[in-house]
Structure formats: structure tokens, C-alpha cells
Amino acid sequence: MSILTQIVQESIEKLLSLDISEGLGVFLEKGQKAAFELLCKLASCRMSEMDNCIFEHPEARKDWVVVQKDRERTICTEVGEIQYRRRYYQNRKTGQKASLLDAMTGVEKYSKIETNYALKIIENSTKMSYEKAGNISGAVPISKTTVMNKTRE
């Protein structure tokens, strides 16, 4: 059984085991949490597959060679934290180093917050305090300092 199939099966079992007799609100809240966990796991798995695909097709990454593998990365998104491993490459001609997976998926270099999530946080920070904006924007609370820094960027 593939890891993707296993993740989906475990998530479906978790959703089916929810008890609506605890109340509709609790049921929906737990269901949303399980769905967000599923999305984060799926994103992590798909990113791993994509990294392997980039590695296995050298013609698609012309002049880029692997410098380091299994570099861990965690990025905060609106639905939760996504943890994944990726390869780090260096361009033979220019000497530039980069994670091709991050570049292809739109994950900014050195950023700990996904771009769309950062935009939502910035939008909220114009209407409320930095602390409140970081706490209500998504599943992962963001510190008021991080909100302030993203807003100033």
C-alpha cells in the first residue's frame, strides 16, 4: 500500500469515527481539524514526490547538481504546519544554490510562512492588533513580532 493511500485511509477512518452526539459544533470542529491534518500530510507527501521527480529527471534541471539531500523544512500555512524534506542544488555555471522544489512550489527562501497565509495575516493586521491578527488567521498561531515583520516587508 502506498503512503498516500495509507494517509487517506487513516484520515477517512478518523472522520468516520467522529461522534455527532457530542454536538454539531464539536463534530464540525473535530472534522475540520482532521481535514486540515490530512491536507498537511498530503502536501508533505506530494512535495516529497515532486522532489524525487526533480532528482530523477536531470534533463529537467539542466546544469543543477545535488549538493545536499534530506534538508528539513517546516512552513506555516493557513491549515497547519507542513514539514518536508528536499534536496539542495547548485548550478554548475553560475554557482547559485537553491532548493528547486521550493522554487517550483512558490515557497520563498528563508520564509517560515507560506505566501498566501502571509497575505491574509497582513490583511488582518490592518484591521486589528498584530497579536490578534496572528492568532485568528489560521490553524497555526503566529507571533505578533512575525506579523509586524511581514507587514513591514
Coordinates of N, CA, C and O in Angstrom, one line a residue:
M1 N 0.8 -1.2 0.0 CA 0.0 0.0 0.0 C 0.9 1.2 0.0 O 1.8 1.3 0.8
S2 N 0.6 2.2 -0.9 CA 1.4 3.4 -0.9 C 1.1 4.3 0.3 O 0.1 4.2 1.0
I3 N 2.1 5.2 0.6 CA 1.9 6.0 1.8 C 0.8 7.0 1.6 O 0.1 7.3 2.6
L4 N 0.5 7.4 0.4 CA -0.6 8.3 0.1 C -1.9 7.6 0.4 O -2.8 8.2 1.1
T5 N -2.1 6.4 0.0 CA -3.3 5.6 0.3 C -3.5 5.4 1.7 O -4.6 5.5 2.3
Q6 N -2.4 5.1 2.4 CA -2.4 4.9 3.9 C -2.9 6.2 4.6 O -3.7 6.1 5.5
I7 N -2.3 7.3 4.2 CA -2.7 8.6 4.8 C -4.2 8.9 4.6 O -4.9 9.2 5.6
V8 N -4.7 8.7 3.4 CA -6.1 8.9 3.1 C -7.0 8.0 3.9 O -8.0 8.4 4.5
Q9 N -6.6 6.7 4.0 CA -7.4 5.7 4.7 C -7.5 6.0 6.2 O -8.5 6.0 6.8
E10 N -6.3 6.4 6.8 CA -6.3 6.7 8.2 C -7.2 8.0 8.5 O -7.9 8.0 9.5
S11 N -7.1 8.9 7.6 CA -7.9 10.2 7.7 C -9.4 9.9 7.6 O -10.2 10.4 8.3
I12 N -9.8 9.0 6.6 CA -11.2 8.7 6.5 C -11.7 7.9 7.7 O -12.8 8.2 8.2
E13 N -10.9 7.0 8.2 CA -11.3 6.3 9.4 C -11.5 7.3 10.6 O -12.4 7.2 11.4
K14 N -10.6 8.3 10.7 CA -10.7 9.3 11.8 C -12.0 10.1 11.6 O -12.7 10.3 12.6
L15 N -12.3 10.5 10.4 CA -13.5 11.3 10.2 C -14.8 10.4 10.5 O -15.7 10.9 11.0
L16 N -14.7 9.2 10.1 CA -15.9 8.3 10.3 C -16.1 8.0 11.8 O -17.2 7.6 12.2
S17 N -15.0 8.1 12.6 CA -15.2 7.8 14.0 C -15.6 8.9 14.8 O -15.9 8.8 16.0
L18 N -15.8 10.1 14.2 CA -16.3 11.3 14.9 C -17.7 11.0 15.4 O -18.6 10.4 14.7
D19 N -18.0 11.5 16.6 CA -19.3 11.3 17.3 C -20.1 12.6 17.3 O -19.8 13.5 17.9
I20 N -21.2 12.6 16.5 CA -22.1 13.8 16.4 C -22.9 14.0 17.6 O -23.4 15.1 17.8
S21 N -23.0 13.0 18.5 CA -23.8 13.2 19.7 C -23.1 14.1 20.7 O -23.8 14.6 21.6
E22 N -21.9 14.5 20.5 CA -21.2 15.5 21.3 C -21.7 16.9 21.0 O -21.4 17.8 21.7
G23 N -22.4 17.0 19.9 CA -22.9 18.3 19.4 C -22.4 18.6 18.1 O -21.3 18.2 17.7
L24 N -23.2 19.3 17.3 CA -22.8 19.6 15.9 C -21.6 20.4 15.8 O -20.7 20.2 15.0
G25 N -21.5 21.4 16.7 CA -20.3 22.3 16.7 C -19.0 21.6 16.9 O -18.0 21.8 16.2
V26 N -19.0 20.7 17.9 CA -17.8 19.9 18.3 C -17.5 19.0 17.1 O -16.3 18.8 16.8
F27 N -18.5 18.3 16.6 CA -18.4 17.4 15.5 C -17.7 18.1 14.3 O -16.7 17.6 13.7
L28 N -18.2 19.3 13.9 CA -17.6 20.0 12.8 C -16.2 20.5 13.1 O -15.3 20.5 12.2
E29 N -16.0 21.0 14.3 CA -14.6 21.4 14.7 C -13.6 20.3 14.6 O -12.5 20.5 14.0
K30 N -14.0 19.1 15.1 CA -13.0 18.0 15.1 C -12.9 17.5 13.6 O -11.8 17.1 13.2
G31 N -13.9 17.6 12.8 CA -13.9 17.2 11.4 C -13.0 18.1 10.6 O -12.2 17.7 9.8
Q32 N -13.1 19.4 10.9 CA -12.2 20.4 10.2 C -10.8 20.2 10.6 O -9.9 20.2 9.7
K33 N -10.5 19.9 11.9 CA -9.1 19.7 12.3 C -8.5 18.4 11.6 O -7.4 18.4 11.1
A34 N -9.3 17.4 11.5 CA -8.9 16.1 10.8 C -8.7 16.4 9.3 O -7.7 15.9 8.7
A35 N -9.5 17.2 8.7 CA -9.3 17.6 7.3 C -8.1 18.4 7.1 O -7.3 18.2 6.1
F36 N -7.8 19.3 8.0 CA -6.6 20.1 7.9 C -5.3 19.3 8.1 O -4.4 19.4 7.3
E37 N -5.4 18.3 9.0 CA -4.3 17.4 9.2 C -4.0 16.6 7.9 O -2.9 16.4 7.5
L38 N -5.1 16.1 7.3 CA -5.0 15.4 6.0 C -4.3 16.2 4.9 O -3.4 15.8 4.2
L39 N -4.8 17.5 4.8 CA -4.2 18.4 3.8 C -2.7 18.6 4.0 O -1.9 18.6 3.1
C40 N -2.3 18.8 5.3 CA -0.9 19.0 5.6 C -0.1 17.7 5.2 O 1.0 17.8 4.6
K41 N -0.6 16.6 5.6 CA 0.1 15.3 5.3 C 0.2 15.1 3.8 O 1.2 14.6 3.3
L42 N -0.9 15.4 3.1 CA -0.9 15.2 1.6 C 0.1 16.1 1.0 O 0.8 15.8 0.0
A43 N 0.1 17.4 1.4 CA 1.0 18.4 0.8 C 2.5 17.9 1.1 O 3.3 18.0 0.1
S44 N 2.8 17.4 2.3 CA 4.1 16.9 2.6 C 4.5 15.8 1.7 O 5.6 15.7 1.1
C45 N 3.6 14.8 1.5 CA 3.8 13.7 0.7 C 4.0 14.1 -0.8 O 4.9 13.6 -1.5
R46 N 3.2 14.9 -1.3 CA 3.2 15.4 -2.7 C 4.5 16.1 -3.0 O 5.1 16.0 -4.0
M47 N 5.0 16.9 -2.0 CA 6.2 17.7 -2.1 C 7.4 16.7 -2.2 O 8.3 16.9 -2.9
S48 N 7.3 15.7 -1.4 CA 8.4 14.7 -1.4 C 8.4 14.0 -2.8 O 9.5 13.7 -3.3
E49 N 7.3 13.6 -3.3 CA 7.2 13.0 -4.6 C 7.8 13.9 -5.7 O 8.5 13.5 -6.6
M50 N 7.4 15.2 -5.6 CA 7.9 16.2 -6.6 C 9.4 16.4 -6.5 O 10.1 16.5 -7.5
D51 N 10.0 16.4 -5.3 CA 11.4 16.4 -5.1 C 12.1 15.3 -5.7 O 13.1 15.4 -6.4
N52 N 11.5 14.1 -5.5 CA 12.1 12.9 -6.2 C 12.0 12.9 -7.7 O 12.9 12.5 -8.4
C53 N 10.9 13.5 -8.2 CA 10.8 13.6 -9.7 C 11.8 14.6 -10.2 O 12.4 14.3 -11.3
I54 N 12.1 15.7 -9.5 CA 13.1 16.6 -10.0 C 14.4 15.9 -10.0 O 15.2 16.1 -11.0
F55 N 14.7 15.1 -9.0 CA 16.0 14.5 -8.9 C 16.2 13.4 -10.0 O 17.2 13.3 -10.6
E56 N 15.1 12.7 -10.3 CA 15.1 11.6 -11.2 C 15.2 12.0 -12.7 O 15.4 11.2 -13.6
H57 N 14.9 13.3 -13.0 CA 14.9 13.8 -14.3 C 16.0 14.9 -14.5 O 15.6 16.1 -14.5
P58 N 17.2 14.5 -14.7 CA 18.3 15.5 -14.8 C 18.1 16.4 -16.0 O 18.6 17.6 -16.0
E59 N 17.5 16.0 -17.0 CA 17.3 16.8 -18.2 C 16.3 18.0 -17.9 O 16.4 19.1 -18.5
A60 N 15.5 17.9 -16.9 CA 14.6 19.0 -16.5 C 15.3 20.0 -15.6 O 14.8 21.1 -15.4
R61 N 16.4 19.6 -15.0 CA 17.2 20.5 -14.1 C 18.6 20.7 -14.7 O 19.6 20.6 -14.0
K62 N 18.6 21.1 -15.9 CA 19.9 21.3 -16.6 C 20.8 22.1 -15.8 O 20.4 23.2 -15.3
D63 N 22.1 21.7 -15.7 CA 23.2 22.4 -15.0 C 23.0 22.5 -13.5 O 23.8 23.1 -12.8
W64 N 22.0 21.8 -12.9 CA 21.9 21.8 -11.5 C 22.3 20.4 -11.0 O 21.8 19.4 -11.5
V65 N 23.2 20.4 -9.9 CA 23.6 19.2 -9.3 C 23.3 19.2 -7.8 O 23.3 20.3 -7.2
V66 N 23.0 18.0 -7.3 CA 22.7 17.9 -5.9 C 23.9 18.2 -5.0 O 25.0 17.7 -5.2
V67 N 23.7 19.1 -4.0 CA 24.7 19.4 -3.1 C 24.5 18.8 -1.8 O 25.4 18.3 -1.1
Q68 N 23.2 18.7 -1.4 CA 22.8 18.2 -0.1 C 21.4 17.6 -0.3 O 20.5 18.1 -1.0
K69 N 21.1 16.5 0.4 CA 19.8 15.9 0.4 C 19.2 15.8 1.8 O 19.9 16.0 2.8
D70 N 17.9 15.6 1.8 CA 17.1 15.5 3.1 C 17.2 16.7 4.0 O 17.3 16.6 5.2
R71 N 17.2 17.9 3.4 CA 17.2 19.1 4.2 C 15.8 19.3 4.7 O 14.8 19.4 3.9
E72 N 15.6 19.4 6.0 CA 14.3 19.6 6.5 C 13.8 21.0 6.4 O 14.5 22.0 6.5
R73 N 12.5 21.1 6.2 CA 11.8 22.5 6.2 C 10.5 22.4 6.8 O 9.7 21.4 6.5
T74 N 10.1 23.4 7.5 CA 8.7 23.5 8.1 C 8.2 24.8 7.6 O 8.9 25.8 7.8
I75 N 7.0 24.8 7.1 CA 6.4 26.1 6.7 C 5.0 26.1 7.2 O 4.2 25.2 7.2
C76 N 4.6 27.3 7.8 CA 3.3 27.5 8.4 C 2.3 27.9 7.2 O 2.6 28.8 6.4
T77 N 1.2 27.3 7.2 CA 0.1 27.6 6.2 C -1.2 27.9 7.0 O -1.2 27.7 8.2
E78 N -2.2 28.3 6.3 CA -3.4 28.6 6.9 C -4.1 27.3 7.5 O -4.8 27.5 8.5
V79 N -3.8 26.1 7.0 CA -4.4 24.9 7.6 C -3.5 24.2 8.6 O -3.9 23.2 9.2
G80 N -2.2 24.6 8.7 CA -1.3 24.0 9.7 C 0.1 24.0 9.2 O 0.4 24.6 8.2
E81 N 1.0 23.3 9.9 CA 2.4 23.2 9.5 C 2.6 22.1 8.6 O 2.1 21.0 8.8
I82 N 3.4 22.4 7.6 CA 3.8 21.3 6.6 C 5.3 21.1 6.8 O 6.1 22.0 6.7
Q83 N 5.6 19.9 7.1 CA 7.0 19.5 7.3 C 7.4 18.6 6.1 O 6.7 17.6 5.8
Y84 N 8.6 18.9 5.5 CA 9.0 18.1 4.4 C 10.5 18.1 4.3 O 11.2 19.0 4.9
R85 N 11.1 17.2 3.5 CA 12.5 17.2 3.2 C 12.7 17.4 1.7 O 11.9 17.0 0.9
R86 N 13.8 18.1 1.4 CA 14.0 18.4 0.0 C 15.5 18.4 -0.3 O 16.3 18.5 0.7
R87 N 15.9 18.3 -1.5 CA 17.3 18.4 -1.9 C 17.7 19.8 -2.2 O 16.8 20.6 -2.6
Y88 N 18.9 20.1 -2.0 CA 19.5 21.4 -2.3 C 20.5 21.3 -3.4 O 21.3 20.4 -3.5
Y89 N 20.3 22.1 -4.4 CA 21.1 22.0 -5.7 C 22.0 23.2 -5.8 O 21.8 24.3 -5.2
Q90 N 23.0 23.0 -6.7 CA 23.9 24.1 -7.1 C 24.0 24.1 -8.6 O 24.2 23.1 -9.2
N91 N 24.0 25.3 -9.2 CA 24.1 25.5 -10.6 C 25.6 25.4 -11.0 O 26.4 26.2 -10.4
R92 N 25.9 24.5 -11.9 CA 27.4 24.4 -12.3 C 27.9 25.6 -13.0 O 29.1 25.9 -12.8
K93 N 27.1 26.3 -13.7 CA 27.6 27.5 -14.4 C 27.7 28.8 -13.6 O 28.7 29.5 -13.6
T94 N 26.7 29.0 -12.8 CA 26.6 30.3 -12.0 C 27.1 30.1 -10.6 O 27.4 31.1 -9.9
G95 N 27.0 28.9 -10.1 CA 27.4 28.7 -8.7 C 26.3 29.0 -7.7 O 26.4 28.8 -6.5
Q96 N 25.1 29.4 -8.2 CA 24.0 29.7 -7.4 C 23.5 28.4 -6.7 O 23.5 27.3 -7.3
K97 N 23.0 28.5 -5.5 CA 22.5 27.4 -4.7 C 21.0 27.7 -4.5 O 20.6 28.8 -4.2
A98 N 20.2 26.6 -4.6 CA 18.8 26.7 -4.4 C 18.1 25.4 -4.2 O 18.6 24.3 -4.6
S99 N 16.9 25.4 -3.6 CA 16.1 24.2 -3.5 C 15.1 24.4 -4.7 O 14.3 25.3 -4.7
L100 N 15.2 23.5 -5.7 CA 14.4 23.6 -6.8 C 12.9 23.3 -6.5 O 12.0 23.9 -7.1
L101 N 12.7 22.5 -5.5 CA 11.4 22.2 -5.1 C 10.7 23.4 -4.5 O 9.6 23.7 -4.9
D102 N 11.4 24.1 -3.7 CA 10.8 25.4 -3.1 C 10.5 26.4 -4.2 O 9.5 27.0 -4.2
A103 N 11.4 26.5 -5.2 CA 11.2 27.4 -6.3 C 10.0 27.0 -7.1 O 9.2 27.9 -7.5
M104 N 9.8 25.7 -7.3 CA 8.7 25.3 -8.1 C 7.3 25.4 -7.4 O 6.3 25.6 -8.1
T105 N 7.4 25.3 -6.1 CA 6.1 25.3 -5.3 C 5.8 26.7 -4.8 O 4.8 26.9 -4.1
G106 N 6.7 27.7 -5.1 CA 6.4 29.0 -4.7 C 6.7 29.3 -3.2 O 6.3 30.3 -2.6
V107 N 7.5 28.5 -2.6 CA 7.9 28.7 -1.2 C 9.1 29.6 -1.2 O 10.2 29.3 -1.8
E108 N 9.0 30.8 -0.5 CA 10.1 31.8 -0.6 C 11.3 31.3 0.3 O 11.1 30.7 1.3
K109 N 12.4 31.7 -0.2 CA 13.7 31.3 0.5 C 13.7 32.0 1.9 O 13.3 33.2 2.0
Y110 N 14.0 31.3 2.9 CA 14.1 31.7 4.3 C 12.8 32.0 5.0 O 12.7 32.4 6.1
S111 N 11.7 32.0 4.3 CA 10.4 32.3 4.8 C 9.8 31.1 5.6 O 10.0 30.0 5.2
K112 N 9.2 31.4 6.7 CA 8.6 30.3 7.5 C 7.1 30.3 7.4 O 6.4 29.4 7.9
I113 N 6.6 31.2 6.6 CA 5.2 31.4 6.4 C 4.9 31.4 4.9 O 5.5 32.1 4.1
E114 N 3.9 30.5 4.5 CA 3.5 30.4 3.1 C 2.9 31.8 2.7 O 2.3 32.5 3.4
T115 N 3.2 32.1 1.4 CA 2.8 33.4 0.9 C 1.4 33.8 1.0 O 1.1 34.9 1.5
N116 N 0.4 33.0 0.7 CA -1.0 33.3 0.8 C -1.4 33.5 2.2 O -2.2 34.4 2.5
Y117 N -0.8 32.7 3.1 CA -1.1 32.9 4.5 C -0.5 34.2 5.1 O -1.2 34.9 5.8
A118 N 0.7 34.5 4.6 CA 1.3 35.8 5.0 C 0.4 37.0 4.5 O 0.2 38.0 5.3
L119 N -0.2 36.9 3.3 CA -1.0 38.0 2.8 C -2.3 38.1 3.7 O -2.7 39.2 4.0
K120 N -2.9 37.0 4.1 CA -4.0 37.0 5.0 C -3.7 37.6 6.3 O -4.5 38.4 6.8
I121 N -2.6 37.3 6.9 CA -2.1 37.9 8.1 C -2.0 39.4 8.0 O -2.4 40.1 8.9
I122 N -1.3 39.8 6.9 CA -1.1 41.2 6.7 C -2.4 42.0 6.6 O -2.6 43.0 7.1
E123 N -3.4 41.4 5.8 CA -4.7 42.0 5.7 C -5.4 42.1 7.0 O -6.0 43.1 7.3
N124 N -5.3 41.1 7.8 CA -5.9 41.1 9.2 C -5.2 42.2 10.1 O -5.9 42.8 10.9
S125 N -3.9 42.3 9.9 CA -3.2 43.3 10.8 C -3.6 44.7 10.5 O -3.3 45.6 11.3
T126 N -4.2 45.0 9.4 CA -4.7 46.4 9.1 C -6.0 46.7 9.8 O -6.3 47.8 10.0
K127 N -6.7 45.6 10.3 CA -8.0 45.8 10.9 C -7.9 45.6 12.4 O -8.8 45.9 13.1
M128 N -6.8 45.0 12.9 CA -6.7 44.6 14.4 C -5.2 44.6 14.8 O -4.3 44.9 13.9
S129 N -5.0 44.3 16.0 CA -3.6 44.3 16.5 C -2.8 43.2 15.9 O -3.4 42.2 15.4
Y130 N -1.5 43.3 15.9 CA -0.6 42.3 15.3 C -0.9 40.9 16.1 O -0.9 39.9 15.4
E131 N -1.0 41.0 17.4 CA -1.2 39.8 18.1 C -2.5 39.1 17.7 O -2.5 37.9 17.5
K132 N -3.6 39.8 17.6 CA -4.9 39.2 17.2 C -4.8 38.7 15.8 O -5.3 37.6 15.5
A133 N -4.2 39.4 14.9 CA -4.1 39.0 13.5 C -3.3 37.7 13.4 O -3.7 36.8 12.6
G134 N -2.3 37.5 14.2 CA -1.5 36.3 14.2 C -2.2 35.1 14.8 O -2.0 34.0 14.4
N135 N -3.2 35.4 15.7 CA -3.9 34.3 16.4 C -5.1 33.8 15.6 O -5.5 32.6 15.8
I136 N -5.8 34.7 14.9 CA -7.0 34.3 14.3 C -6.9 34.0 12.8 O -7.8 33.5 12.2
S137 N -5.7 34.2 12.2 CA -5.6 34.0 10.8 C -5.7 32.6 10.3 O -6.1 32.3 9.2
G138 N -5.2 31.6 11.1 CA -5.2 30.2 10.6 C -5.0 29.2 11.8 O -5.2 29.6 12.9
A139 N -4.7 28.0 11.4 CA -4.6 26.9 12.4 C -3.3 27.0 13.2 O -3.2 26.5 14.3
V140 N -2.3 27.8 12.7 CA -1.0 27.9 13.4 C -0.9 29.4 13.9 O -0.9 30.3 13.1
P141 N -0.9 29.6 15.2 CA -0.8 31.0 15.7 C 0.6 31.5 15.3 O 1.6 30.8 15.4
I142 N 0.7 32.8 14.9 CA 1.9 33.5 14.5 C 2.1 34.6 15.6 O 1.2 35.3 16.0
S143 N 3.4 34.7 16.0 CA 3.7 35.7 17.0 C 3.5 37.1 16.4 O 3.6 37.4 15.2
K144 N 3.2 38.1 17.3 CA 3.0 39.5 16.9 C 4.2 40.1 16.2 O 4.1 40.9 15.3
T145 N 5.4 39.7 16.6 CA 6.6 40.2 16.0 C 6.7 39.7 14.6 O 7.1 40.5 13.7
T146 N 6.4 38.5 14.3 CA 6.4 37.9 13.0 C 5.4 38.7 12.1 O 5.6 39.0 10.9
V147 N 4.2 38.9 12.6 CA 3.2 39.7 11.9 C 3.7 41.1 11.6 O 3.5 41.5 10.4
M148 N 4.3 41.7 12.6 CA 4.8 43.1 12.3 C 5.9 43.0 11.2 O 5.9 43.9 10.3
N149 N 6.8 42.1 11.3 CA 7.9 42.0 10.3 C 7.3 41.7 8.9 O 7.8 42.3 7.9
K150 N 6.3 40.8 8.8 CA 5.7 40.5 7.5 C 5.0 41.8 6.9 O 5.0 42.1 5.7
T151 N 4.3 42.5 7.8 CA 3.6 43.7 7.4 C 4.6 44.8 6.9 O 4.3 45.4 5.9
R152 N 5.7 44.9 7.5 CA 6.7 45.9 7.1 C 7.4 45.5 5.8 O 7.9 46.3 5.1
E153 N 7.5 44.2 5.6 CA 8.2 43.7 4.3 C 7.3 44.2 3.2 O 7.8 44.5 2.1

